PDB file of C-alpha atoms and ligand atoms in Angstrom:
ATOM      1  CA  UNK A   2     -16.948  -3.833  99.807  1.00 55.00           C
ATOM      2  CA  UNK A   3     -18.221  -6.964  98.639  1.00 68.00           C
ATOM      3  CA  UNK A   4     -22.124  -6.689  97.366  1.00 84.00           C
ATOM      4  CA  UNK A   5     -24.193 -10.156  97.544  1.00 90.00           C
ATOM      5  CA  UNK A   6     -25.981 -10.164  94.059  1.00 89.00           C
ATOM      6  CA  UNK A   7     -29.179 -12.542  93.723  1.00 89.00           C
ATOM      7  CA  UNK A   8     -28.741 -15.349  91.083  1.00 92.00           C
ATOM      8  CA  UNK A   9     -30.626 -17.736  89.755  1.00 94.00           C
ATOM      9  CA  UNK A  10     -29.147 -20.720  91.842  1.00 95.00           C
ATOM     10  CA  UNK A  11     -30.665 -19.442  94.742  1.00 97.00           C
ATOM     11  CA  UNK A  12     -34.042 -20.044  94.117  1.00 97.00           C
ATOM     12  CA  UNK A  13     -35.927 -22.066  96.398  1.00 97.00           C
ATOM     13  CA  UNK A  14     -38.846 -22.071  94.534  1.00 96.00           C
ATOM     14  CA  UNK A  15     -41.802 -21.113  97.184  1.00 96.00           C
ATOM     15  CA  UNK A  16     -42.649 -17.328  95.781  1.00 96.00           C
ATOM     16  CA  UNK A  17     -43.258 -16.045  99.189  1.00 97.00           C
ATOM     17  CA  UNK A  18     -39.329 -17.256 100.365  1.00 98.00           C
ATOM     18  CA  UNK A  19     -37.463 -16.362  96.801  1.00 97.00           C
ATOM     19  CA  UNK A  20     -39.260 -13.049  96.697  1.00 97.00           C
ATOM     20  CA  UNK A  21     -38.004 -12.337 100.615  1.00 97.00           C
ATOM     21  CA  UNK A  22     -33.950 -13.597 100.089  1.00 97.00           C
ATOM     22  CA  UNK A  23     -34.332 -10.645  97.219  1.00 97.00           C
ATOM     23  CA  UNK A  24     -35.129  -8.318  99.980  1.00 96.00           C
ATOM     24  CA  UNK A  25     -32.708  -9.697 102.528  1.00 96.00           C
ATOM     25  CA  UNK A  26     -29.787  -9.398 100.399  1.00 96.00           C
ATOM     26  CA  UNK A  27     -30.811  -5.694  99.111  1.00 95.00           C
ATOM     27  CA  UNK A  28     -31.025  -4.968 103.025  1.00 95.00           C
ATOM     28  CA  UNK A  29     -27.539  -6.567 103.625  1.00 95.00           C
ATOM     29  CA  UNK A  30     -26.150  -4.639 100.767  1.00 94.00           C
ATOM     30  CA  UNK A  31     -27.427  -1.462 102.477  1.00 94.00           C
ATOM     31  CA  UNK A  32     -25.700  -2.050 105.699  1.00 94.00           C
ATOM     32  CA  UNK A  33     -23.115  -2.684 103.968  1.00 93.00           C
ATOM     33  CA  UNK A  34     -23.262   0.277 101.699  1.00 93.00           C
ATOM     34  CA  UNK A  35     -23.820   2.861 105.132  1.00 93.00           C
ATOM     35  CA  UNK A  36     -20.713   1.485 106.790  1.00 92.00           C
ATOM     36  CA  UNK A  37     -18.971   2.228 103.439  1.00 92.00           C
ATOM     37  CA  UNK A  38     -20.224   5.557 103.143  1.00 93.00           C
ATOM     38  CA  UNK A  39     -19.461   6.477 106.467  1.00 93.00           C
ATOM     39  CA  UNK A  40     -23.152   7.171 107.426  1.00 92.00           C
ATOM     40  CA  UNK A  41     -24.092   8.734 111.040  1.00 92.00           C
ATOM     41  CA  UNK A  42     -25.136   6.440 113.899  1.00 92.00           C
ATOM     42  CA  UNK A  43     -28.490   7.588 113.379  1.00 93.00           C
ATOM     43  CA  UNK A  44     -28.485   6.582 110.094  1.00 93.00           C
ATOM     44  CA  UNK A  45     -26.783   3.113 109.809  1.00 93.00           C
ATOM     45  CA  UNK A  46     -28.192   2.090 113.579  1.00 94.00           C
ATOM     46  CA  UNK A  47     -31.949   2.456 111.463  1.00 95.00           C
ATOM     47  CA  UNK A  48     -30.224   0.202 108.336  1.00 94.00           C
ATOM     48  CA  UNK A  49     -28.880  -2.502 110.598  1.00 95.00           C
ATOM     49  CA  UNK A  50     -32.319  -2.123 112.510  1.00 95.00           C
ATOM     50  CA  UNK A  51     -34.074  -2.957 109.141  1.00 96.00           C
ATOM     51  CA  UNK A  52     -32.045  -5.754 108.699  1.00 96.00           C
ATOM     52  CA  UNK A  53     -32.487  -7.769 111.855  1.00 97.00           C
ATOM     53  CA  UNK A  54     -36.184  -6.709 111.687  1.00 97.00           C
ATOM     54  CA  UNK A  55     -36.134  -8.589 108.064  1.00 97.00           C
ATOM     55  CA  UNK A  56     -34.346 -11.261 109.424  1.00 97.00           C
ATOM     56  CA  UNK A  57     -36.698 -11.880 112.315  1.00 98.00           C
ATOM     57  CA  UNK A  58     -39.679 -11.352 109.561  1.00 98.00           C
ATOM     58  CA  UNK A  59     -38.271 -13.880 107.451  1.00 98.00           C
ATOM     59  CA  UNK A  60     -36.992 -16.556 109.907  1.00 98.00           C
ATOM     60  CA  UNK A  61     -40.772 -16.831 111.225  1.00 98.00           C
ATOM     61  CA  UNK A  62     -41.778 -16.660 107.573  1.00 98.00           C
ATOM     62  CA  UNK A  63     -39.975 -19.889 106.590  1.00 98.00           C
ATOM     63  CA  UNK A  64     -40.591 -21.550 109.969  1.00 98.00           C
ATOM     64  CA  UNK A  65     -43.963 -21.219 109.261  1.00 98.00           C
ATOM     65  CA  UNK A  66     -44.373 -22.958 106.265  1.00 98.00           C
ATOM     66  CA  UNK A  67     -42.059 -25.447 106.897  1.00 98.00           C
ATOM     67  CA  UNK A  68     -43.872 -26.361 110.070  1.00 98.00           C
ATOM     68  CA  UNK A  69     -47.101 -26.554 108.123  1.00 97.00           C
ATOM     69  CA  UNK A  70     -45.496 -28.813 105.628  1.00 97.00           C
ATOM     70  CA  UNK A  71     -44.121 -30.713 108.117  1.00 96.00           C
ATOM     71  CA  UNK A  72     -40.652 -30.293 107.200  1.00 97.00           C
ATOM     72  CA  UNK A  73     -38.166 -32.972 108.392  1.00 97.00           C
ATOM     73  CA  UNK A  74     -35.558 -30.288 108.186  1.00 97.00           C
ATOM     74  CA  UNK A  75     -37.181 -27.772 110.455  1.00 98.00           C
ATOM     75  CA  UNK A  76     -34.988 -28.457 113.404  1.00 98.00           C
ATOM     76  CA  UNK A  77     -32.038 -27.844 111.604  1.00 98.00           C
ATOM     77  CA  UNK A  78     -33.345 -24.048 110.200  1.00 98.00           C
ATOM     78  CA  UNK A  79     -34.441 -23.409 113.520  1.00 98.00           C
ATOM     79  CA  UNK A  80     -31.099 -23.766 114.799  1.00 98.00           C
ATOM     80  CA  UNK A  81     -29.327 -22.272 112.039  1.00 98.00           C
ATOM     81  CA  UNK A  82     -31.856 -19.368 112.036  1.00 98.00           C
ATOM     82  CA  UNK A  83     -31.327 -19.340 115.915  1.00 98.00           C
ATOM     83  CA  UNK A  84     -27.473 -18.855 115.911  1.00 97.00           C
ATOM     84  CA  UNK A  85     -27.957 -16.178 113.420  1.00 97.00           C
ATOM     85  CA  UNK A  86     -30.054 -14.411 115.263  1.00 97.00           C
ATOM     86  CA  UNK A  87     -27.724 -14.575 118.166  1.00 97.00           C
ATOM     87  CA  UNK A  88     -24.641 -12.796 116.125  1.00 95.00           C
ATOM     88  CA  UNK A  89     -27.387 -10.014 115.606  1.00 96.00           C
ATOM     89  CA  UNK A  90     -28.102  -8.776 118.725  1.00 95.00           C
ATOM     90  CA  UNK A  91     -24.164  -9.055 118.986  1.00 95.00           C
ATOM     91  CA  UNK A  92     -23.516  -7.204 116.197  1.00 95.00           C
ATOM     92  CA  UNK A  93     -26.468  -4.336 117.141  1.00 95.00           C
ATOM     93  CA  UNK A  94     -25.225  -4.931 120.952  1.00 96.00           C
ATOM     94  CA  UNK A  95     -21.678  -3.827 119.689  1.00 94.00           C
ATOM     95  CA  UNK A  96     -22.787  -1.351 117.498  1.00 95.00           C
ATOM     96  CA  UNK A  97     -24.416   0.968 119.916  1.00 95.00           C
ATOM     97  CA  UNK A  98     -21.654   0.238 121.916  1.00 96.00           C
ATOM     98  CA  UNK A  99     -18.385   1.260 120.266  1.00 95.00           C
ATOM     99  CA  UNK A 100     -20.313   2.562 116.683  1.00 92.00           C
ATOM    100  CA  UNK A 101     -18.980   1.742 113.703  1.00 91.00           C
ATOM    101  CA  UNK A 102     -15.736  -0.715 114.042  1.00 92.00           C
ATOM    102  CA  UNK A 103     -14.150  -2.155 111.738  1.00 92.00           C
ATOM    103  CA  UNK A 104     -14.905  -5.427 113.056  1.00 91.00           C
ATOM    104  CA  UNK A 105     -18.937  -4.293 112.271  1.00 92.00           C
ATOM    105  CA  UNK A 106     -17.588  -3.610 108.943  1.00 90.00           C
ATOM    106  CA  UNK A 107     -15.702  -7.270 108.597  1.00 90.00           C
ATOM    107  CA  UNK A 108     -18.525  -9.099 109.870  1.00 92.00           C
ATOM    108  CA  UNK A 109     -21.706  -7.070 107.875  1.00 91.00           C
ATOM    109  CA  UNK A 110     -19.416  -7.583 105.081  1.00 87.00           C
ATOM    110  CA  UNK A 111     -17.752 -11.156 104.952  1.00 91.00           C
ATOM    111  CA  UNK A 112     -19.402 -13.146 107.842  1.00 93.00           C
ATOM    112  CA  UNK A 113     -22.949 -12.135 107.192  1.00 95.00           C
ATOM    113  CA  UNK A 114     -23.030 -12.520 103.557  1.00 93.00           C
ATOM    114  CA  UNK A 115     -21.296 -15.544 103.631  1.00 94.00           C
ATOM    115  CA  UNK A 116     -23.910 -17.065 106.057  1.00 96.00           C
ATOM    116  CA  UNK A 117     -26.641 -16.068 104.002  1.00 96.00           C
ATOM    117  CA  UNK A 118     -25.881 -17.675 100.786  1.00 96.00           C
ATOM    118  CA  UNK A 119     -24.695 -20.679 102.287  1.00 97.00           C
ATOM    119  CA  UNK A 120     -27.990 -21.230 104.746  1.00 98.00           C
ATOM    120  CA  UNK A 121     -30.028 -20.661 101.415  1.00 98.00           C
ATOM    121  CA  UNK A 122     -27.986 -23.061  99.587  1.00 97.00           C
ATOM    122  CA  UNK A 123     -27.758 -25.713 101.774  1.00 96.00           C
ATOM    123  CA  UNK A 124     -30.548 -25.253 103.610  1.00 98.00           C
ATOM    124  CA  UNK A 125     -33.040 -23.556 102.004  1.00 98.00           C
ATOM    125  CA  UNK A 126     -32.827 -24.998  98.587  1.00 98.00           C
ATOM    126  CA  UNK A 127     -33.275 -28.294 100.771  1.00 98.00           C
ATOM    127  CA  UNK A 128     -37.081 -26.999 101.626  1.00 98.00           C
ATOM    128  CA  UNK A 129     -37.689 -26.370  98.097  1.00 97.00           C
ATOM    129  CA  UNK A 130     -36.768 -29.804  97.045  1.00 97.00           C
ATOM    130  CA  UNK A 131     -38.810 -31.435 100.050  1.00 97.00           C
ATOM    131  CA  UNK A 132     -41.823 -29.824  98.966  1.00 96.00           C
ATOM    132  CA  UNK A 133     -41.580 -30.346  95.147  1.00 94.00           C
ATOM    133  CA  UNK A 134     -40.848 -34.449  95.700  1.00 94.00           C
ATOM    134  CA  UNK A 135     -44.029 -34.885  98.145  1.00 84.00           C
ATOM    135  CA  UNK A 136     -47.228 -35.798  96.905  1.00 76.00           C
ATOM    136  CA  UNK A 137     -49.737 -33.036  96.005  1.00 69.00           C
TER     137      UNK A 137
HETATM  138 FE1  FE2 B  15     -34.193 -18.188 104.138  1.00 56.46          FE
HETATM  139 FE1  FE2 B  16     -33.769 -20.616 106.478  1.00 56.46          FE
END
């Protein structure tokens, strides 16, 4: 299983954002860890619900601010974050389904991780630029 580990590169550099992408990636890593371990429906159904919950949380987070800053780039997250959110209710969809598959396993463990660190380094990181180069 491949854990996601926070670096430095990631940061974005709006507290409020860095301080959430920690959380995110601790609450992918715990998916991730449950399917390992073999955990109960119960159990890993209540991770992955965490997870999109976070996602959700954080999506509106950023979309916030970036609307209030009147981020030229919004469009683009909303899409990204959009598509995302699509492949989760999937992913839970298929889930309470069939339980755990190992397709759940591939995607929790190579698509979503994947997605996340490139969104917050392509994206993201983009947000944090835009806001340091405008004009207090
Ligand atoms: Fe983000
Ligand atoms: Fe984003």
């Amino acid at each position: 299983m491949n854990k996601i580990a926070w670096s430095k590169d990631l940061t974005v550099g709006v507290a409020e954002i860095d301080e959430q992408h920690r959380q995110w990636i601790q609450r992918l890593n715990d998916v991730a860890s449950a399917i390992a371990a073999h955990q109960g429906p119960v159990q890993l159904g209540q991770t992955l619900a965490f997870l999109v919950d976070y996602t959700q949380q954080h999506f509106a987070t950023e979309e916030k601010l970036m609307a209030a800053a009147k981020y030229p780039g919004l469009k683009t997250q909303l899409a990204q974050h959009q598509e995302l959110t699509e492949t989760l209710k999937d992913l839970v969809r298929d889930f309470d389904e069939e339980g755990a598959t190992t397709k759940l396993a591939e995607t929790v463990n190579t698509y979503l991780g994947n997605w996340l660190l490139t969104h917050i380094r392509e994206q993201d990181l983009q947000f944090g630029k835009f806001l340091k180069s405008k004009p207090a």
